[in-house]
Amino acid sequence: MEFKDVPAIVTGGASGLGEGSARALAAAGAKVAIFDLQEERGRKVAEELGGLFVRCDVADAYSAEAAFAAAREVHGPCGIAVNCAGIAPAGKIVGKEGPMPLDDFSRVIQVNLVGSFNIMRLAAAEMANREANGDGERGVIISTASIAAYEGQVGQVAYSASKGGVVSMTLQAARELARSGIRVNTIAPGIFMTPMMAGFSQEVQDSLAATLPFPKRLGQPEEFGLLVDQIVRNPLLNGETIRLDCALRMAPK
C-alpha cells in the first residue's frame, strides 16, 4: 500500500512502540492520528508530526467510536490502523496474598485483547468503503502481541493470555477481511526500550540485554516502526505474526 496522504490511526501513539510507529508512518507520508490517554504527550507528538491527537480508551466501545469519528472528520476514512495500546501488570495465579483477583486478569484482557479487536472492527468498517488500489487493497491493520504469547514467564499469566489472543485473531481476521481487500498482521516484539523500560536502572537494562542472542541490545521504537513500514509496503504480507526479538526465547523466569 502507498502511504501518501493515507489516513492512519495509531493507538498508544504517544510513547514507546506506538510513537515509533506514528513517526514511521508520518515520515512515509501518511496522515497520522494518535489515539491515547496521555493527552499532554500525545498532543506534543501529534504536533511534531503534523498530525492529530484524539483521547481514546481502546477498551471502551463508545470512546473508540467517537475517536474514529473525530479522526475521520479531519483526515478521512482510516486506511492504516496500528494497535499499540496495552498494559503489562505482573501477577501470579496464586501469590502471597492468595489467588489473583479476577478483576486484575479481566482488565488486562479488556485492554490488550478486547481493545485490539475494538480498533480492528472499527478500522475494518471504514477501510471496506475506501477505494481499492490495483491489487484490490483497501487497508492494512497491524496489531501488537509479544513473545510472551509463546513463552510467557512466571507472573505473566494475564499478559500472555491477552497477547496469545491477539496472535490467534490474526490469521482468522486476515481470512475474513480478505474479501474487503484488508490485510491483517501482528508484530510480536521482544525486549524494547519503552518508557517503562527506561525507568529501570542501567544494571537491569544491561542484564536484560545480556539474555539476547544477537544483537545484544534492547530494541528501539524506531525499529518497531521500521517493521510497521515494511508490513504496510509489502502487499504479500498477510495473516502473519512476526517476531521481532533478536532470536530471544524467554526462560520461565
GROMACS .gro file of C-alpha atoms in nm, residues 14 24 67 83 85 90 102 107 122 125 177 184 190:
model
   13
   14ALA     CA    1   0.201   0.898   2.249
   24ALA     CA    2   0.747   0.598   1.078
   67ALA     CA    3  -1.230   0.882   1.832
   83ASN     CA    4  -0.271  -0.130   1.764
   85ALA     CA    5  -0.207   0.050   2.326
   90ALA     CA    6   0.265  -0.861   3.664
  102LEU     CA    7  -1.031  -1.184   3.880
  107ARG     CA    8  -0.860  -0.571   3.298
  122LEU     CA    9  -1.395   0.000   1.358
  125ALA     CA   10  -1.559  -0.093   0.872
  177LEU     CA   11  -1.138  -0.937   0.585
  184VAL     CA   12  -0.411  -0.808   0.888
  190GLY     CA   13   1.081  -0.893   2.242
   0.00000   0.00000   0.00000
